[in-house]
PDB file of C-alpha atoms in Angstrom:
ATOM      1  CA  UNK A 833      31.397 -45.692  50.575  1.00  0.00           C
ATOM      2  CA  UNK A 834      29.653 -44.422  47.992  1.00  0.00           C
ATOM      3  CA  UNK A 835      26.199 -44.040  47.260  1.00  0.00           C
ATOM      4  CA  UNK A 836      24.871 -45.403  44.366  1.00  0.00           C
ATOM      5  CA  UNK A 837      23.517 -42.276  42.440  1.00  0.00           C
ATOM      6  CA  UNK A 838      20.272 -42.636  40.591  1.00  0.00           C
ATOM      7  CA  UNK A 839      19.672 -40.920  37.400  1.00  0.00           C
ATOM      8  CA  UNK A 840      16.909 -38.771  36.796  1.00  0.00           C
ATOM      9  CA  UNK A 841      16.013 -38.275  33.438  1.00  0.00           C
ATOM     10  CA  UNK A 842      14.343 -34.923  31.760  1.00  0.00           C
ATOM     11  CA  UNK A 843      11.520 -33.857  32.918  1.00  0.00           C
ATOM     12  CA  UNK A 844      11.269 -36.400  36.184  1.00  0.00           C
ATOM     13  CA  UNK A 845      10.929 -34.440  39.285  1.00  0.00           C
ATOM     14  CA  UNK A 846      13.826 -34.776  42.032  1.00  0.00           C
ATOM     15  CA  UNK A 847      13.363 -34.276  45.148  1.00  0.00           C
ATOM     16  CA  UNK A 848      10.347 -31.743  44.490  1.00  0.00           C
ATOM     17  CA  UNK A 849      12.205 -29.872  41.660  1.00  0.00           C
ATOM     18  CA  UNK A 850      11.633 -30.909  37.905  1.00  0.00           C
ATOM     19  CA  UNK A 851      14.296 -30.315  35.446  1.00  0.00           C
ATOM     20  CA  UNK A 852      14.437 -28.434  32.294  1.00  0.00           C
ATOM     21  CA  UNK A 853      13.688 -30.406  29.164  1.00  0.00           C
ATOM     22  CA  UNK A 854      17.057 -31.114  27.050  1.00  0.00           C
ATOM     23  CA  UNK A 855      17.070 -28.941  23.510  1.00  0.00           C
ATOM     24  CA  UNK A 856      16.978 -30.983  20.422  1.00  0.00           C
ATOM     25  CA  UNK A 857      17.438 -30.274  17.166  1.00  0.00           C
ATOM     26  CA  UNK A 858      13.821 -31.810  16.371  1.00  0.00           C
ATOM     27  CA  UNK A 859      12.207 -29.320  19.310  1.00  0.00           C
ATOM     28  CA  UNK A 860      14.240 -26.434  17.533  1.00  0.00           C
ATOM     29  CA  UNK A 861      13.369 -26.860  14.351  1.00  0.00           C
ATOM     30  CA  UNK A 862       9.903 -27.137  14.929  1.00  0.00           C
ATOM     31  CA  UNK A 863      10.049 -24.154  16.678  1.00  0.00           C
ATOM     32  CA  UNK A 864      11.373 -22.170  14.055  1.00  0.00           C
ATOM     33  CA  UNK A 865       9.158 -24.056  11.259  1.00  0.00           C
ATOM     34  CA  UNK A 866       5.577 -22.956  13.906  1.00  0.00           C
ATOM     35  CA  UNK A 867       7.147 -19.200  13.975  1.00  0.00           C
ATOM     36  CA  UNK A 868       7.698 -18.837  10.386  1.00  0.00           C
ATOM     37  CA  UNK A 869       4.243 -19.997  10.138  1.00  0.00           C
ATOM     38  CA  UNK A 870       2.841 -17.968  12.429  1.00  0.00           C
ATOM     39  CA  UNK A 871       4.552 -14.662  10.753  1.00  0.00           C
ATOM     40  CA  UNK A 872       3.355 -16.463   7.304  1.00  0.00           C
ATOM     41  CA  UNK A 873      -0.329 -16.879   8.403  1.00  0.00           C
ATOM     42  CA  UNK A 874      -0.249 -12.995  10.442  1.00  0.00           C
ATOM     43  CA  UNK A 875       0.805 -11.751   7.424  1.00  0.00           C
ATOM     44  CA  UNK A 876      -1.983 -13.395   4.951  1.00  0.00           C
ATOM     45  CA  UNK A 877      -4.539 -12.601   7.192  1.00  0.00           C
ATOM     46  CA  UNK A 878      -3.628  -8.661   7.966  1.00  0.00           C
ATOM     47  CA  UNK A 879      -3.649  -8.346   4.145  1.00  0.00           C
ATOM     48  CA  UNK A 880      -6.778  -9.828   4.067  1.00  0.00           C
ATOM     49  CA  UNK A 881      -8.057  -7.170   6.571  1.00  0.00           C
ATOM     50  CA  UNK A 882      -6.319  -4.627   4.467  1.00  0.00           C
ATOM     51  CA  UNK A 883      -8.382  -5.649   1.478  1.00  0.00           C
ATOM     52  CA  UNK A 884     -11.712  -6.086   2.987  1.00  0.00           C
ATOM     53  CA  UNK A 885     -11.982  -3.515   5.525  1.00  0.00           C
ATOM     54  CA  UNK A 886     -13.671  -0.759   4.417  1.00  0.00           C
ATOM     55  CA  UNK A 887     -12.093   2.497   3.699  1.00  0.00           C
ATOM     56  CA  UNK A 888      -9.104   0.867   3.884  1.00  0.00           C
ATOM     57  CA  UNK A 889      -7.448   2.805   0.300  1.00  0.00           C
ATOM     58  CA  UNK A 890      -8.999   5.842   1.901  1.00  0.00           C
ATOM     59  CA  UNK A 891      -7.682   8.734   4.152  1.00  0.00           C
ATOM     60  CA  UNK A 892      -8.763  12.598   5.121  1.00  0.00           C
ATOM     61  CA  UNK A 893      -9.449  14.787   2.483  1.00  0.00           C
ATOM     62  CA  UNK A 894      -7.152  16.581   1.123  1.00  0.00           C
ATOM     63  CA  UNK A 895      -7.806  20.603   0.819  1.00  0.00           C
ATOM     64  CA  UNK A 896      -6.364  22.654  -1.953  1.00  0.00           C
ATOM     65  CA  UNK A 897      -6.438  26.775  -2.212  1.00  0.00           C
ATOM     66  CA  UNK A 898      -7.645  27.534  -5.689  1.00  0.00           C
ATOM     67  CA  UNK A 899      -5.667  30.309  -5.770  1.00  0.00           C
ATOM     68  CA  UNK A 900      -2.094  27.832  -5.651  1.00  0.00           C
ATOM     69  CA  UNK A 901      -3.841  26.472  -9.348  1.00  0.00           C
ATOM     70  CA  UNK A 902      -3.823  28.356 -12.295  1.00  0.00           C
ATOM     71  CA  UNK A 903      -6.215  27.191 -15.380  1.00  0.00           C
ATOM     72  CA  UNK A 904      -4.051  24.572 -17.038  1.00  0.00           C
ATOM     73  CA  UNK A 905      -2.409  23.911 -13.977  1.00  0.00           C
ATOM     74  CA  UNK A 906      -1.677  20.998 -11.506  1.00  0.00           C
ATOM     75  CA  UNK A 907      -1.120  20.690  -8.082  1.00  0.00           C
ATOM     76  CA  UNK A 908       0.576  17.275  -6.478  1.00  0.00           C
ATOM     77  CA  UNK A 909      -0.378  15.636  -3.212  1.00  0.00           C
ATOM     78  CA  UNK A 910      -0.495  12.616  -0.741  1.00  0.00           C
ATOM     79  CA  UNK A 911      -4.177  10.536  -0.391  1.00  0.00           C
ATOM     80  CA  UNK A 912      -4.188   7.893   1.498  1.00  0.00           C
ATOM     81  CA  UNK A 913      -0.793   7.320   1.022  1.00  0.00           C
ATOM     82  CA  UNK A 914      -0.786   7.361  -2.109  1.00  0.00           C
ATOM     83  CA  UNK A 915       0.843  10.335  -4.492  1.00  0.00           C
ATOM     84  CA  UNK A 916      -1.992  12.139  -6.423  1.00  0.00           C
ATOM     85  CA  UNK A 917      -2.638  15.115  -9.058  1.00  0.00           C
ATOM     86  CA  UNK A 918      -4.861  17.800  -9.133  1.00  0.00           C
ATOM     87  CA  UNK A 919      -5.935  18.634 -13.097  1.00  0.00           C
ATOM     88  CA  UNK A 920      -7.689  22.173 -13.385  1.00  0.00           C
ATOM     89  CA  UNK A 921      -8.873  22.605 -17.101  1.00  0.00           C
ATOM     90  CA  UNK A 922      -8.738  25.559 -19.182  1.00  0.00           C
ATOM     91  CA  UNK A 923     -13.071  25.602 -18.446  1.00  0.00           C
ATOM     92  CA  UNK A 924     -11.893  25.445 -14.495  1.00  0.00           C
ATOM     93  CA  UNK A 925     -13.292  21.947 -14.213  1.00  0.00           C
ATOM     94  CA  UNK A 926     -11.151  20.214 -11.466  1.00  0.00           C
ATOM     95  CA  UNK A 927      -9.841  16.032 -12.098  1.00  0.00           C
ATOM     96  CA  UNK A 928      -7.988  14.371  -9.312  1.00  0.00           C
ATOM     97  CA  UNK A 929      -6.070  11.146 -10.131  1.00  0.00           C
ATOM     98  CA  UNK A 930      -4.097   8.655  -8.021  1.00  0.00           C
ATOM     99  CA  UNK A 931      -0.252   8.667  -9.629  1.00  0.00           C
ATOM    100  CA  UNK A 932       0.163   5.230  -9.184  1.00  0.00           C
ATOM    101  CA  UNK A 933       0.347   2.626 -12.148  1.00  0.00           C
ATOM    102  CA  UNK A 934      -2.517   0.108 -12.523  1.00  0.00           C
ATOM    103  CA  UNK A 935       0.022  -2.410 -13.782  1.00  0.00           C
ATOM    104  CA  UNK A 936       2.710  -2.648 -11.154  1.00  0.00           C
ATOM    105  CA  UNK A 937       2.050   0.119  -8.879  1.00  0.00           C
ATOM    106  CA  UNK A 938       4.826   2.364 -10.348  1.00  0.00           C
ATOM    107  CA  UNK A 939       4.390   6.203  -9.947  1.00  0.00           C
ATOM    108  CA  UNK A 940       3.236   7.584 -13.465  1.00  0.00           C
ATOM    109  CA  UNK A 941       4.455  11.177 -14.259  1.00  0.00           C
ATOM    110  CA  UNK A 942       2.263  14.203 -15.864  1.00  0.00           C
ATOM    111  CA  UNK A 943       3.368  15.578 -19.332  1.00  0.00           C
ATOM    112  CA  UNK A 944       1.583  18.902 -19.229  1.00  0.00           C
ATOM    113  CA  UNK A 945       1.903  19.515 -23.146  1.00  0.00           C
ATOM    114  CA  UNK A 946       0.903  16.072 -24.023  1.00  0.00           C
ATOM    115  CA  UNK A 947      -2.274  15.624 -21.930  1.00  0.00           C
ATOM    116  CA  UNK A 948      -1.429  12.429 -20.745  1.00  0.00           C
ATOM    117  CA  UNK A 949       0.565  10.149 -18.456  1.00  0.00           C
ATOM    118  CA  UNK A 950       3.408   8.098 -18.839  1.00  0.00           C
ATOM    119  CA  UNK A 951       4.432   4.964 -16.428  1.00  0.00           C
ATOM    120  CA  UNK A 952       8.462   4.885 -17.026  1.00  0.00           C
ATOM    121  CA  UNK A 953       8.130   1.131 -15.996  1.00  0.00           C
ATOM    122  CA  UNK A 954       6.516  -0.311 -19.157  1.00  0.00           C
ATOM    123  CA  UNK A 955       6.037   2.237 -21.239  1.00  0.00           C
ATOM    124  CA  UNK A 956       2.223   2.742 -20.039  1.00  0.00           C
ATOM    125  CA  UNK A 957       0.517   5.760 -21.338  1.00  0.00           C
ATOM    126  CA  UNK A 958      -3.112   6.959 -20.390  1.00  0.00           C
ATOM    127  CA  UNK A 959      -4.718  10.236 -21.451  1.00  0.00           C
ATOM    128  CA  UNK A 960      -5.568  12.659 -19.955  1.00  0.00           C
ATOM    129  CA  UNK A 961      -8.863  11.446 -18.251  1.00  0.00           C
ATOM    130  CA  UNK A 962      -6.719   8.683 -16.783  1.00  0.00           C
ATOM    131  CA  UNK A 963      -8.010   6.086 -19.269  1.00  0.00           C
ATOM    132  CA  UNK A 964      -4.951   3.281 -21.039  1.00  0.00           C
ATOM    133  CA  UNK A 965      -3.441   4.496 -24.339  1.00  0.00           C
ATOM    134  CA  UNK A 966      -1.429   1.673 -24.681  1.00  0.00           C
ATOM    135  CA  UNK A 967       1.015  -0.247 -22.419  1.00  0.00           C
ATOM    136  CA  UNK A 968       0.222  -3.410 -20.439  1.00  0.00           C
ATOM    137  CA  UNK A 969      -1.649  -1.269 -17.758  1.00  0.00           C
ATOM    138  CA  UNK A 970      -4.718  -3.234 -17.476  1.00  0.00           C
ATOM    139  CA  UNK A 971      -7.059  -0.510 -16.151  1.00  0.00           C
ATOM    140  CA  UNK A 972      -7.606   3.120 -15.858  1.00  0.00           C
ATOM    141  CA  UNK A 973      -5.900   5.566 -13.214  1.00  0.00           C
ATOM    142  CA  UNK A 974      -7.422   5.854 -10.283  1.00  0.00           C
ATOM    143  CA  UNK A 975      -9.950   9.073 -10.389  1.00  0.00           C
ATOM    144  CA  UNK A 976     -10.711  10.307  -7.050  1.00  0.00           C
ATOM    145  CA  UNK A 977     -13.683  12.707  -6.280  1.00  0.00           C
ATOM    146  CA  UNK A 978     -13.219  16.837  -6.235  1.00  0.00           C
ATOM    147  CA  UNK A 979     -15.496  19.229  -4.570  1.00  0.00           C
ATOM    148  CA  UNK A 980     -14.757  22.914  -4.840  1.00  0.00           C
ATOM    149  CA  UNK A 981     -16.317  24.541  -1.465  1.00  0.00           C
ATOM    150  CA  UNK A 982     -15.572  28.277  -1.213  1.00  0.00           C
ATOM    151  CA  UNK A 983     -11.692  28.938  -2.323  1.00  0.00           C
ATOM    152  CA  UNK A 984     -10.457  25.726  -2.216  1.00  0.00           C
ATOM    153  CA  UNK A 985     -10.317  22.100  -4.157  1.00  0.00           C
ATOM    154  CA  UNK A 986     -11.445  19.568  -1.611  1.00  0.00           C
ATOM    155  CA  UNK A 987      -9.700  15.530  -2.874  1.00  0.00           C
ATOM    156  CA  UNK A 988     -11.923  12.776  -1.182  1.00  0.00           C
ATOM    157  CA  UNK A 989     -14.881  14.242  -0.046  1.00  0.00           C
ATOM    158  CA  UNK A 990     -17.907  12.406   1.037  1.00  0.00           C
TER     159      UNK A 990
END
């Protein structure tokens, strides 16, 4: 009366169609475990790119109107994604400086009267030619080239 019914087990083709494979936990944890380490690996690679390619730190120039800067004065900007400052002297000699901390990539703040910066993180200072007073900073600011063309400050020129 009845047929005896043979078993087919994962993976075995019946009749022309093959079944799925059954989910263990094995087969799902080393699924998860090869896409964390796939996102893990992406990641230390792109920031390898990051760091070698060249130009990477760079961007477009950045154009200032003289006029916006008096002698003494500063004007504040975005290079490269980063925040930076434009220095004009009392002589009308121009300094551009990346506002971002050598030590742990804090954003350092101007102190006009002072002629220097201060890092709020540690307690870095650096005068005003971007160079460590004291603080753990380990190196300078970063000083990024000015070219005055005509009427206006030119950050990043080439």
């Amino acid at each position: 009366m009845s047929e005896p019914s043979a078993q087919i087990t994962p993976g075995e083709k019946a009749a022309g169609l093959s079944l799925p494979m059954q989910s263990t936990r094995r087969g799902l944890l080393k699924g998860v475990l090869g896409g964390i380490s796939a996102f893990g690996l992406g990641s230390i690679l792109y920031a390898a790119y990051r760091f070698l390619a060249p130009g990477a730190g760079g961007g477009a120039p950045v154009e200032i109107a003289l006029s916006d800067i008096s002698a003494g004065g500063t004007a504040f900007f975005q290079y490269g994604g980063s925040p930076g400052i434009l220095l004009r002297g009392e002589d009308g000699a121009f300094k551009a400086f990346s506002l971002v901390c050598t030590h742990l990539a804090c954003t350092v703040t101007w102190n006009g009267e002072k002629k220097e910066f201060y890092c709020p993180c540690h307690d870095g200072f650096f005068d005003g030619e971007g160079k460590v007073l004291s603080g753990p900073p380990p190196a300078p600011l970063e000083r990024w080239k000015v070219e005055v063309q005509g009427d206006k400050a030119i950050i990043g020129a080439v």
